[in-house]
Short mmCIF file of C-alpha atoms in Angstrom, two decimals:
data_model
loop_
_atom_site.label_atom_id
_atom_site.label_comp_id
_atom_site.label_asym_id
_atom_site.label_seq_id
_atom_site.Cartn_x
_atom_site.Cartn_y
_atom_site.Cartn_z
CA MET A 1 129.65 15.13 168.44
CA LYS A 2 129.93 11.64 167.30
CA LYS A 3 126.32 12.29 165.80
CA PHE A 4 127.60 15.16 163.74
CA ILE A 5 130.33 13.48 162.75
CA ASP A 6 128.83 10.20 161.55
CA CYS A 7 126.00 12.62 160.17
CA PHE A 8 128.89 14.33 158.11
CA VAL A 9 130.64 11.31 157.00
CA MET A 10 127.23 9.54 156.00
CA ASP A 11 126.46 12.62 153.58
CA ASP A 12 129.70 11.94 151.98
CA LEU A 13 129.33 8.10 151.33
CA ARG A 14 125.84 9.08 150.03
CA THR A 15 126.70 11.63 147.57
CA THR A 16 129.53 9.66 146.32
CA LEU A 17 127.11 6.71 145.72
CA ALA A 18 124.95 9.54 143.76
CA THR A 19 127.80 10.09 141.51
CA PHE A 20 126.99 6.41 140.31
CA SER A 21 125.29 5.58 137.04
CA LEU A 22 122.41 2.91 136.88
CA ASP A 23 124.98 0.37 135.57
CA ASP A 24 127.54 1.47 138.30
CA ARG A 25 125.16 0.96 140.77
CA LYS A 26 123.85 -2.18 139.62
CA GLU A 27 127.61 -3.43 139.46
CA PHE A 28 128.48 -2.24 142.74
CA ARG A 29 125.64 -4.46 144.13
CA GLN A 30 126.87 -7.63 142.59
CA PHE A 31 130.22 -6.75 143.60
CA ILE A 32 129.34 -6.24 147.19
CA GLN A 33 127.40 -9.79 146.87
CA ARG A 34 130.48 -11.76 145.82
CA GLN A 35 132.22 -10.75 148.97
CA ARG A 36 130.51 -13.10 151.10
CA ARG A 37 127.26 -14.40 150.57
CA LYS A 38 124.69 -15.35 153.42
CA ALA A 39 121.44 -17.09 153.33
CA LYS A 40 119.22 -14.31 154.71
CA GLY A 41 120.99 -11.51 153.00
CA ARG A 42 123.92 -8.97 153.50
CA MET A 43 123.31 -6.11 155.77
CA ASP A 44 125.91 -3.81 153.98
CA VAL A 45 123.71 -4.44 150.68
CA GLN A 46 120.56 -3.41 152.61
CA LEU A 47 122.33 -0.32 153.65
CA TYR A 48 123.58 0.50 150.24
CA ASP A 49 120.14 0.04 148.86
CA LEU A 50 118.89 2.37 151.54
CA LEU A 51 121.82 4.96 150.63
CA ILE A 52 121.01 5.37 147.04
CA GLN A 53 117.22 5.84 147.30
CA THR A 54 115.70 9.44 146.54
CA ARG A 55 115.00 9.93 150.24
CA GLU A 56 117.46 10.77 152.34
CA TYR A 57 117.22 8.69 155.53
CA THR A 58 118.72 10.37 159.19
CA THR A 59 121.10 7.86 161.11
CA GLU A 60 117.99 7.24 163.47
CA GLN A 61 115.78 6.44 160.54
CA LEU A 62 118.39 3.86 159.22
CA LEU A 63 118.87 2.22 162.60
CA ALA A 64 115.63 1.53 162.40
CA ARG A 65 115.26 0.23 159.33
CA LEU A 66 118.24 -2.01 159.55
CA TYR A 67 117.95 -2.94 163.23
CA PRO A 68 113.95 -3.05 163.59
CA ASP A 69 114.01 -5.18 166.81
CA GLU A 70 116.67 -3.57 168.61
CA PRO A 71 118.93 -0.39 167.24
CA ASN A 72 122.42 -1.47 167.38
CA ALA A 73 124.70 1.66 166.86
CA VAL A 74 128.19 0.08 167.03
CA ALA A 75 126.97 -2.76 164.61
CA TYR A 76 125.69 0.17 162.74
CA TYR A 77 128.99 2.09 162.48
CA ALA A 78 130.91 -1.17 161.38
CA LEU A 79 128.82 -1.83 158.82
CA ARG A 80 128.99 1.48 157.38
CA LYS A 81 133.12 1.11 158.05
CA ARG A 82 132.78 -1.95 155.69
CA LEU A 83 130.53 -0.52 153.12
CA MET A 84 132.93 2.33 152.35
CA ARG A 85 135.81 -0.58 152.11
CA HIS A 86 134.09 -2.43 149.46
CA LEU A 87 133.72 0.83 148.05
CA THR A 88 136.93 1.80 147.68
CA ASP A 89 138.01 -1.74 146.41
CA PHE A 90 135.46 -1.41 143.53
CA LEU A 91 136.63 2.05 142.66
CA LEU A 92 140.25 0.58 142.77
CA LEU A 93 139.26 -2.38 140.60
CA ARG A 94 137.29 -0.71 138.41
CA GLN A 95 139.96 1.96 137.52
CA ARG A 96 142.41 -0.61 136.78
CA GLN A 97 139.63 -2.29 134.48
CA GLN A 98 138.92 0.53 132.84
CA ASP A 99 142.27 1.84 132.16
CA PRO A 100 144.84 -0.68 131.93
CA THR A 101 147.80 1.86 131.31
CA ALA A 102 147.02 3.95 134.57
CA ALA A 103 149.35 4.14 137.35
CA SER A 104 147.44 1.63 139.39
CA SER A 105 148.47 -1.16 136.91
CA VAL A 106 152.06 -0.69 137.31
CA ARG A 107 151.66 -0.35 141.22
CA GLY A 108 149.96 -3.91 140.69
CA LEU A 109 152.55 -5.02 139.17
CA LEU A 110 155.15 -3.83 141.77
CA THR A 111 153.38 -5.30 144.38
CA LEU A 112 153.24 -8.65 142.62
CA ALA A 113 157.21 -8.72 142.13
CA GLN A 114 157.59 -7.59 145.19
CA TYR A 115 155.73 -10.49 146.68
CA LEU A 116 157.15 -12.77 144.42
CA LEU A 117 160.84 -12.11 145.18
CA GLY A 118 159.75 -12.46 148.75
CA ALA A 119 158.53 -15.99 148.02
CA GLY A 120 161.67 -17.19 146.19
CA VAL A 121 159.92 -17.06 142.40
CA PRO A 122 162.66 -14.79 141.08
CA ARG A 123 162.15 -15.51 137.44
CA LEU A 124 158.12 -14.65 137.59
CA ALA A 125 159.22 -11.95 139.39
CA TRP A 126 161.21 -10.53 136.83
CA SER A 127 159.02 -10.96 134.49
CA MET A 128 156.54 -8.96 135.94
CA LEU A 129 159.27 -6.12 136.87
CA ARG A 130 159.51 -6.14 132.94
CA LYS A 131 156.12 -5.47 132.38
CA ALA A 132 155.73 -2.86 134.84
CA GLU A 133 159.05 -0.97 133.39
CA LYS A 134 157.24 -1.31 129.65
CA LEU A 135 153.70 0.06 131.06
CA ALA A 136 155.64 2.96 132.91
CA ALA A 137 157.65 4.03 129.97
CA GLN A 138 154.74 3.67 127.57
CA ASN A 139 152.84 6.27 129.79
CA GLU A 140 155.61 8.23 131.03
CA GLN A 141 154.86 7.36 134.30
CA TYR A 142 158.51 8.72 135.30
CA GLU A 143 158.38 8.37 139.15
CA LEU A 144 156.68 4.51 139.18
CA LEU A 145 159.67 3.84 136.30
CA ASN A 146 162.01 5.05 139.05
CA ALA A 147 160.62 2.95 141.52
CA VAL A 148 160.79 -0.53 139.35
CA TYR A 149 164.62 0.45 138.19
CA ASN A 150 165.39 0.57 141.91
CA LEU A 151 163.54 -2.40 142.68
CA GLN A 152 165.31 -4.01 140.07
CA ILE A 153 168.84 -2.57 141.15
CA THR A 154 168.16 -4.12 144.80
CA HIS A 155 167.64 -7.66 143.27
CA ALA A 156 170.06 -7.67 140.06
CA GLY A 157 172.18 -10.87 140.12
CA PRO A 158 170.28 -13.85 139.76
CA ALA A 159 170.27 -15.48 136.32
CA HIS A 160 167.04 -14.33 135.55
CA ALA A 161 167.66 -10.52 136.25
CA ASP A 162 168.81 -7.88 133.64
CA GLU A 163 172.40 -6.88 133.30
CA LEU A 164 173.18 -4.46 136.60
CA ASP A 165 174.99 -1.65 134.27
CA ASP A 166 172.25 -1.64 131.78
CA ILE A 167 169.82 -1.07 134.74
CA ILE A 168 171.74 1.72 136.14
CA ARG A 169 172.24 3.51 132.71
CA ARG A 170 168.27 3.34 132.29
CA ARG A 171 167.77 4.62 135.77
CA HIS A 172 170.18 7.46 135.04
CA LEU A 173 168.18 7.91 131.52
CA ASN A 174 164.56 7.95 133.38
CA LYS A 175 166.05 10.19 136.47
CA LYS A 176 166.57 12.89 133.70
CA TYR A 177 162.94 13.00 132.70
CA ALA A 178 161.74 12.27 136.29
CA ASP A 179 163.53 15.51 137.29
CA GLU A 180 162.26 17.23 134.35
CA GLU A 181 158.77 16.11 135.48
CA GLU A 182 159.45 17.31 138.92
CA ARG A 183 160.45 20.97 137.95
CA ALA A 184 157.53 21.28 135.51
CA ASN A 185 155.16 20.56 138.71
CA ILE A 186 157.23 23.28 140.77
CA ALA A 187 157.13 25.79 137.51
CA ASP A 188 153.55 25.26 137.30
CA SER A 189 152.78 26.05 140.75
CA LEU A 190 155.27 29.26 140.83
CA ILE A 191 153.46 30.66 137.64
CA ARG A 192 150.11 30.18 139.03
CA GLN A 193 151.27 31.60 142.26
CA ARG A 194 153.25 34.81 140.35
CA LEU A 195 150.02 35.11 138.02
CA ARG A 196 147.77 35.66 141.22
CA ALA A 197 149.77 38.03 142.79
CA ALA A 198 150.02 40.38 139.50
CA ARG A 199 146.72 40.41 139.04
CA ALA A 200 146.35 41.31 142.89
CA ARG A 201 148.19 44.36 141.66
CA GLY A 202 146.19 44.85 138.48
CA ARG A 203 148.46 43.95 136.10
CA GLY A 204 147.64 39.71 135.45
CA GLY A 205 147.27 39.76 131.98
CA GLU A 206 150.03 42.16 131.03
CA SER A 207 152.52 40.28 133.47
CA PHE A 208 152.03 36.81 132.33
CA ASP A 209 154.42 36.60 129.12
CA GLY A 210 157.36 37.87 131.66
CA ILE A 211 156.48 35.48 134.38
CA LEU A 212 156.24 32.60 132.47
CA GLN A 213 159.64 33.23 130.30
CA GLU A 214 161.42 33.79 133.77
CA VAL A 215 159.89 30.64 135.36
CA LEU A 216 161.14 28.37 132.41
CA ARG A 217 164.76 29.78 132.33
CA GLU A 218 164.83 29.65 136.01
CA TYR A 219 164.30 25.87 135.81
CA ASP A 220 165.50 24.99 132.44
CA LEU A 221 162.19 23.97 131.09
CA GLN A 222 162.00 25.54 127.53
CA GLU A 223 162.64 22.97 125.49
CA ALA A 224 160.97 20.52 127.97
CA PHE A 225 157.56 21.86 127.00
CA ALA A 226 157.96 22.23 123.28
CA ARG A 227 158.53 18.07 123.26
CA ARG A 228 156.36 16.75 125.50
CA PRO A 229 152.28 16.91 125.04
CA ALA A 230 151.42 16.71 128.88
CA LEU A 231 153.97 19.72 129.54
CA LEU A 232 152.75 21.69 126.35
CA TYR A 233 149.32 21.01 127.85
CA ARG A 234 150.15 22.79 131.55
CA LEU A 235 151.97 25.99 129.48
CA MET A 236 148.47 26.26 127.39
CA SER A 237 146.40 26.15 130.49
CA LEU A 238 148.71 28.71 132.16
CA ALA A 239 148.39 30.99 128.96
CA ARG A 240 144.48 30.15 128.44
CA SER A 241 144.40 31.72 132.00
CA ALA A 242 145.95 34.95 131.16
CA MET A 243 143.74 35.00 128.02
CA LEU A 244 140.76 34.61 129.95
CA VAL A 245 141.54 37.54 131.94
CA ARG A 246 142.50 39.77 128.67
CA ARG A 247 139.88 38.17 126.64
CA ASP A 248 142.45 37.96 124.01
CA PHE A 249 141.36 35.04 122.20
CA ALA A 250 141.49 36.40 118.60
CA THR A 251 145.73 35.85 119.60
CA PHE A 252 145.34 33.03 121.80
CA ALA A 253 143.27 30.64 119.24
CA PRO A 254 145.85 30.76 116.55
CA PHE A 255 148.93 30.21 118.76
CA VAL A 256 147.07 27.27 120.20
CA MET A 257 146.71 26.01 117.22
CA ARG A 258 149.98 26.20 115.73
CA CYS A 259 151.53 24.47 118.96
CA TYR A 260 149.23 21.78 118.69
CA HIS A 261 149.75 20.89 115.10
CA LEU A 262 153.68 21.46 115.48
CA MET A 263 153.57 18.99 118.40
CA GLU A 264 151.17 16.50 116.23
CA LYS A 265 153.80 17.01 113.18
CA ARG A 266 157.01 16.37 115.03
CA HIS A 267 156.13 14.10 117.78
CA GLY A 268 152.77 12.85 117.52
CA PHE A 269 150.67 11.94 120.38
CA GLN A 270 150.55 8.23 121.87
CA PRO A 271 148.22 6.64 123.83
CA ALA A 272 149.73 8.15 126.97
CA HIS A 273 149.40 11.55 125.98
CA ASN A 274 145.44 11.23 125.80
CA GLU A 275 144.62 13.64 128.42
CA ALA A 276 146.69 16.03 127.31
CA GLN A 277 145.77 15.87 123.38
CA ALA A 278 142.07 16.12 124.54
CA GLY A 279 142.81 19.00 126.38
CA LEU A 280 144.60 20.88 124.00
CA LEU A 281 142.00 20.37 121.17
CA TYR A 282 139.04 21.50 124.23
CA MET A 283 141.51 24.86 124.39
CA ILE A 284 141.36 25.18 120.55
CA ALA A 285 137.76 24.41 120.06
CA HIS A 286 136.65 27.02 122.90
CA ALA A 287 138.99 29.70 121.68
CA LEU A 288 137.50 29.45 118.35
CA TYR A 289 133.98 29.41 119.82
CA ARG A 290 134.77 32.79 121.62
CA ILE A 291 136.23 34.25 117.96
CA ARG A 292 132.97 33.31 116.49
CA ARG A 293 134.50 30.72 114.16
CA PHE A 294 131.83 28.56 115.19
CA GLN A 295 131.64 25.67 112.28
CA GLU A 296 135.57 25.52 112.89
CA SER A 297 134.81 25.17 116.59
CA VAL A 298 132.75 21.90 115.76
CA GLU A 299 135.09 20.31 113.94
CA TYR A 300 137.40 20.30 116.70
CA LEU A 301 135.12 19.04 118.73
CA GLU A 302 134.62 16.01 116.67
CA LYS A 303 138.20 15.54 116.89
CA LEU A 304 138.30 15.82 120.39
CA ARG A 305 135.30 13.32 120.60
CA ALA A 306 137.10 10.76 119.02
CA VAL A 307 140.03 11.04 121.15
CA LEU A 308 138.04 10.92 124.25
CA GLU A 309 136.21 7.48 122.93
CA ALA A 310 140.09 6.23 122.14
CA GLY A 311 141.03 7.14 125.92
CA PRO A 312 139.94 6.16 129.43
CA ARG A 313 136.75 5.73 130.55
CA ARG A 314 137.14 8.05 133.90
CA HIS A 315 138.66 10.76 131.56
CA GLN A 316 135.51 10.61 129.26
CA ALA A 317 133.03 10.88 132.65
CA ASP A 318 135.17 14.31 133.15
CA MET A 319 135.58 15.87 129.60
CA LEU A 320 132.19 14.87 127.93
CA PRO A 321 129.92 16.84 129.48
CA LYS A 322 132.29 19.88 128.84
CA HIS A 323 132.25 18.80 124.91
CA THR A 324 128.51 18.45 125.17
CA PHE A 325 128.33 22.31 126.53
CA LEU A 326 130.82 23.84 123.83
CA LEU A 327 128.96 22.03 121.18
CA ALA A 328 125.59 22.89 121.91
CA ALA A 329 127.05 26.49 122.55
CA ASN A 330 128.04 26.16 119.12
CA TYR A 331 124.90 24.57 117.87
CA GLY A 332 123.15 27.75 118.98
CA PHE A 333 124.96 30.01 116.75
CA LEU A 334 124.73 27.71 113.60
CA ARG A 335 120.87 27.91 113.67
CA ARG A 336 120.77 24.23 115.00
CA ASN A 337 119.15 25.23 118.34
CA THR A 338 116.96 22.89 118.67
CA GLU A 339 119.83 19.98 118.56
CA SER A 340 121.40 22.17 121.16
CA ILE A 341 118.05 21.61 123.52
CA ALA A 342 118.19 18.02 122.63
CA LEU A 343 122.01 17.91 123.75
CA LEU A 344 121.30 19.70 127.08
CA GLU A 345 118.42 17.57 127.76
CA GLN A 346 120.13 14.38 127.28
CA VAL A 347 123.11 15.41 129.46
CA LEU A 348 120.70 16.60 132.36
CA ARG A 349 119.35 12.81 132.54
CA GLU A 350 123.04 11.56 133.28
CA PRO A 351 124.81 11.76 136.73
CA LEU A 352 126.97 14.82 136.77
CA SER A 353 128.94 17.05 139.16
CA SER A 354 127.22 19.93 140.99
CA ARG A 355 129.44 22.48 138.36
CA ASP A 356 128.18 20.51 135.75
CA GLN A 357 124.42 20.36 136.60
CA LEU A 358 124.43 24.32 136.94
CA THR A 359 126.43 24.79 133.66
CA ALA A 360 123.74 22.75 132.01
CA ARG A 361 120.68 24.05 133.58
CA LEU A 362 121.91 27.67 132.59
CA GLY A 363 122.76 26.86 129.38
CA LEU A 364 119.45 24.86 128.47
CA GLY A 365 117.59 28.25 129.87
CA PHE A 366 119.42 30.20 127.55
CA HIS A 367 118.79 27.80 124.57
CA TYR A 368 114.83 27.71 125.49
CA PHE A 369 114.95 31.89 125.61
CA ALA A 370 116.20 31.87 121.96
CA GLU A 371 113.16 29.53 120.78
CA GLY A 372 110.98 31.91 122.67
CA GLN A 373 109.89 29.12 124.85
CA PHE A 374 109.88 31.50 128.16
CA GLN A 375 107.73 29.12 130.32
CA LYS A 376 110.32 26.40 129.66
CA THR A 377 112.96 29.04 130.41
CA ASN A 378 111.52 29.48 133.40
CA GLN A 379 111.25 26.11 134.79
CA VAL A 380 114.54 25.40 133.93
CA LEU A 381 116.11 28.26 135.78
CA GLN A 382 113.98 27.28 138.90
CA ALA A 383 115.04 23.82 138.57
CA ILE A 384 118.37 25.00 140.13
CA GLY A 385 117.15 24.87 143.02
CA ARG A 386 120.23 26.33 144.69
CA SER A 387 120.83 29.84 146.85
CA ASP A 388 122.72 32.74 145.28
CA HIS A 389 125.46 32.16 147.89
CA TYR A 390 125.99 28.51 147.12
CA CYS A 391 126.13 29.14 143.30
CA GLU A 392 128.71 31.70 143.83
CA GLN A 393 131.03 29.66 146.13
CA GLU A 394 130.77 27.00 143.49
CA MET A 395 130.58 29.04 140.04
CA GLY A 396 131.63 32.65 140.94
CA LEU A 397 130.00 35.74 141.04
CA GLU A 398 129.87 35.99 136.84
CA TRP A 399 127.65 33.18 137.03
CA VAL A 400 125.33 34.25 139.40
CA LEU A 401 124.57 37.51 137.88
CA ASN A 402 124.00 36.02 134.27
CA ARG A 403 121.41 33.44 136.31
CA ASN A 404 119.67 36.58 137.86
CA LEU A 405 119.89 38.67 134.52
CA GLY A 406 118.26 35.66 132.74
CA GLU A 407 115.57 35.19 135.57
CA MET A 408 114.58 39.09 134.84
CA LEU A 409 114.13 39.04 131.82
CA VAL A 410 112.53 35.60 131.27
CA GLN A 411 109.99 37.42 134.17
CA LEU A 412 109.65 40.25 131.80
CA GLU A 413 108.69 38.21 128.82
CA LEU A 414 106.06 36.30 130.78
CA GLY A 415 104.38 39.30 131.37
CA HIS A 416 105.09 39.70 135.10
CA PRO A 417 106.85 43.14 135.28
CA ASP A 418 106.43 43.30 139.01
CA LEU A 419 108.84 40.34 139.35
CA ALA A 420 110.83 41.44 136.69
CA LEU A 421 111.28 44.53 138.34
CA ASN A 422 112.09 42.81 141.86
CA ARG A 423 114.53 40.86 140.45
CA LEU A 424 116.23 43.64 139.20
CA ARG A 425 115.93 46.07 142.05
CA ALA A 426 117.86 42.83 143.79
CA ILE A 427 120.68 42.57 140.98
CA GLU A 428 121.20 46.49 141.59
CA ARG A 429 121.67 45.66 145.49
CA MET A 430 123.99 43.13 144.74
CA LEU A 431 126.20 44.60 142.83
CA ARG A 432 126.35 48.11 144.78
CA GLU A 433 127.00 46.00 148.12
CA ARG A 434 129.82 44.34 146.40
CA ALA A 435 131.57 47.03 144.67
CA SER A 436 130.22 51.16 145.36
CA PRO A 437 126.90 52.85 144.81
CA ASP A 438 128.17 53.32 141.04
CA GLY A 439 128.55 49.38 140.70
CA GLY A 440 132.20 49.69 140.57
CA PRO A 441 133.61 47.37 137.42
CA TYR A 442 129.97 46.59 137.20
CA GLY A 443 128.88 49.78 136.35
CA TYR A 444 127.99 48.63 132.91
CA VAL A 445 125.21 46.31 134.23
CA LEU A 446 123.97 49.23 136.27
CA ALA A 447 123.61 50.98 133.09
CA TYR A 448 121.79 47.81 131.15
CA LEU A 449 119.66 47.52 134.23
CA GLN A 450 118.35 51.19 133.93
CA ARG A 451 117.34 50.70 130.19
CA VAL A 452 115.87 47.38 131.23
CA ARG A 453 113.79 49.75 133.89
CA GLU A 454 112.85 52.14 131.23
CA ILE A 455 110.97 49.33 129.32
CA ILE A 456 109.45 47.51 132.52
CA ASP A 457 108.11 51.25 133.39
CA ASP A 458 106.82 51.50 129.63
CA PRO A 459 106.99 48.78 127.20
CA ALA A 460 106.72 51.12 123.81
CA ALA A 461 110.14 52.95 125.46
CA ALA A 462 112.24 50.89 123.45
CA SER A 463 111.43 52.12 120.25
CA ARG A 464 111.57 55.77 120.41
CA PRO A 465 114.81 57.51 119.08
CA ALA A 466 115.98 58.80 122.42
CA PHE A 467 115.88 55.18 124.07
CA ALA A 468 118.41 54.40 121.18
CA GLU A 469 120.47 57.32 122.23
CA ARG A 470 120.62 56.44 125.66
CA VAL A 471 121.62 52.89 124.74
CA SER A 472 124.33 54.42 122.43
CA CYS A 473 125.95 55.78 125.36
CA MET A 474 126.36 52.79 127.58
CA PRO A 475 129.81 52.06 128.59
CA SER A 476 131.79 49.93 126.18
CA PHE A 477 135.04 47.90 127.08
CA LEU A 478 136.12 45.88 123.90
CA PRO A 479 135.23 45.56 120.28
CA LEU A 480 132.94 42.92 118.93
CA GLU A 481 135.81 40.43 118.10
CA GLN A 482 136.56 40.26 121.89
CA GLU A 483 133.16 40.45 123.21
CA ASP A 484 131.31 38.12 125.67
CA LEU A 485 128.70 35.97 123.75
CA GLN A 486 126.53 35.90 126.64
CA ALA A 487 127.10 39.69 127.19
CA LEU A 488 126.29 39.90 123.70
CA SER A 489 123.04 37.85 124.35
CA PHE A 490 121.66 40.02 126.83
CA TYR A 491 122.53 42.90 124.64
CA SER A 492 120.72 41.31 121.94
CA TRP A 493 117.22 41.19 123.58
CA LEU A 494 117.56 44.83 124.16
CA ARG A 495 118.59 45.56 120.61
CA ALA A 496 115.67 43.21 119.70
CA ARG A 497 113.09 45.46 121.56
CA MET A 498 114.75 48.47 119.74
CA VAL A 499 113.82 47.12 116.47
CA GLY A 500 110.83 44.98 117.09
CA ARG A 501 112.39 42.06 115.84
CA PRO A 502 112.47 38.36 117.33
CA TYR A 503 115.63 37.94 119.41
CA TYR A 504 116.89 34.96 118.01
CA GLU A 505 117.25 36.61 114.82
CA VAL A 506 119.35 39.82 116.54
CA LEU A 507 121.38 37.55 118.30
CA LEU A 508 122.50 35.42 115.27
CA GLU A 509 122.85 38.84 112.94
CA LEU A 510 125.24 40.73 115.79
CA ALA A 511 127.23 37.37 116.49
CA HIS A 512 127.83 37.13 112.73
CA SER A 513 128.85 40.48 112.22
CA PRO A 514 132.08 41.33 111.15
CA GLU A 515 131.98 44.85 112.51
CA PRO A 516 131.68 46.48 115.74
CA ILE A 517 128.54 46.98 117.30
CA GLY A 518 128.51 50.69 117.37
CA SER A 519 125.51 53.09 117.56
CA PRO A 520 122.93 52.59 118.66
CA GLY A 521 124.36 49.63 120.37
CA THR A 522 127.46 49.46 122.42
CA SER A 523 128.09 46.60 124.46
CA VAL A 524 126.67 46.26 128.05
CA HIS A 525 128.64 43.36 129.44
CA GLY A 526 132.03 43.45 128.49
CA SER A 527 134.27 44.30 131.76
CA PRO A 528 137.58 42.26 131.81
CA ALA A 529 136.71 41.13 134.92
CA LYS A 530 133.93 39.13 133.90
CA LYS A 531 134.20 35.21 134.44
CA GLN A 532 134.35 33.64 130.86
CA ALA A 533 131.26 31.17 129.93
CA HIS A 534 132.42 27.91 129.37
CA SER A 535 135.76 28.39 130.39
#
């Protein structure tokens, strides 16, 4: 059991270290060496060097390399703990260096003030407390600000302290905002919980407005959400969740744009609102992309980039991949597909989370496919290197479905109809096992697969009028302006086969068409249950 636990923890440590960039690795190694120098070198540095190698060593192999004369398990466990402490200290220090307005800075000032008060240096302690108060107030860290005021009240009285009545007044005013923050946290969780319950009853999208108003009234938060960017961002996140279910981006896009610009005009965005502002800009850019206003989406992504570059590095690391994925997607529909490929190839050279890796590779496969580079498409999809089960747990069933459909089409384009047919059968089997013999909510996918099967059996079938008639009878759920763009890409392949034109040209033509698809081409992939791309 001990060995199992050790391996599990070591995997976590190695996984954490693997997220470091080359610069991060260099800085961390130097950080370890600065802690305590030894002439013969540090064992924790040696362990670190082993863990960041591409090869993954077992515990026994690590023991043999660290202690070649006589493996010492006790010393090894102590060494591992020391390396973990170094890692924690390094990340805390880096967080404070990269984000001087973060909560860690306020906590640091509080800790210093408490030490100075205990050491009998009240003048300097109060100087630290005033700095902590200013920093917490600027960044709307109301809970920490409450702790600052409580410490000030406890140590009021000396010549260097503020007036007690003034401290209490500021404390009461802050308490109002802190209480508002707490109520917003409760409301946020309640809305999400009730929305999940409503979806389980099959009416999630329709129930959202009522659920939202009910909870906001219950916790007296209507006005707070209208003047505080962080709370507005939460509210828009919930509204967006409902829109993703209903696919009502045509309504959501102008709504979120209006809320953003009203907030910008009436209250403005301060540095403390960087994350909320970035989140709102991303929502706008994504909604515009989904309603085919690609150039406007790119313009908002440029604003988002500027906000991210002015903000903390830790937030950049989280948001920049999403920014890149959405920018590449827009470029693909603006006849800038080669730029899309360059963006995704570049981002895949950088450290990414598992989800971002999967998103980038599937997106890159789509853009290679659009260029007719089917061999590269196949290589990228194969490089995902994860089972369907893993991908479903990480990304959802719809992502797995898109991956499998892509693999099926690329095998057909590569001249491997047998492999394409095997993949098609696997998709049919998966959907029937998950739903019902007729596919249930995925019946439209089975109808699409049936048309692809006809092409596999007879490549000339797509050019016949009877085939076009069968395509026109396939299930349709949504008008074009609400249609999923990845779904449209699969339909476009079918349409391109029917009309004998290049796939990418047909895709762009349909994506920019103001009219519904109509006969002979209706939607093949438009179920409201579909998980959204780039969500």
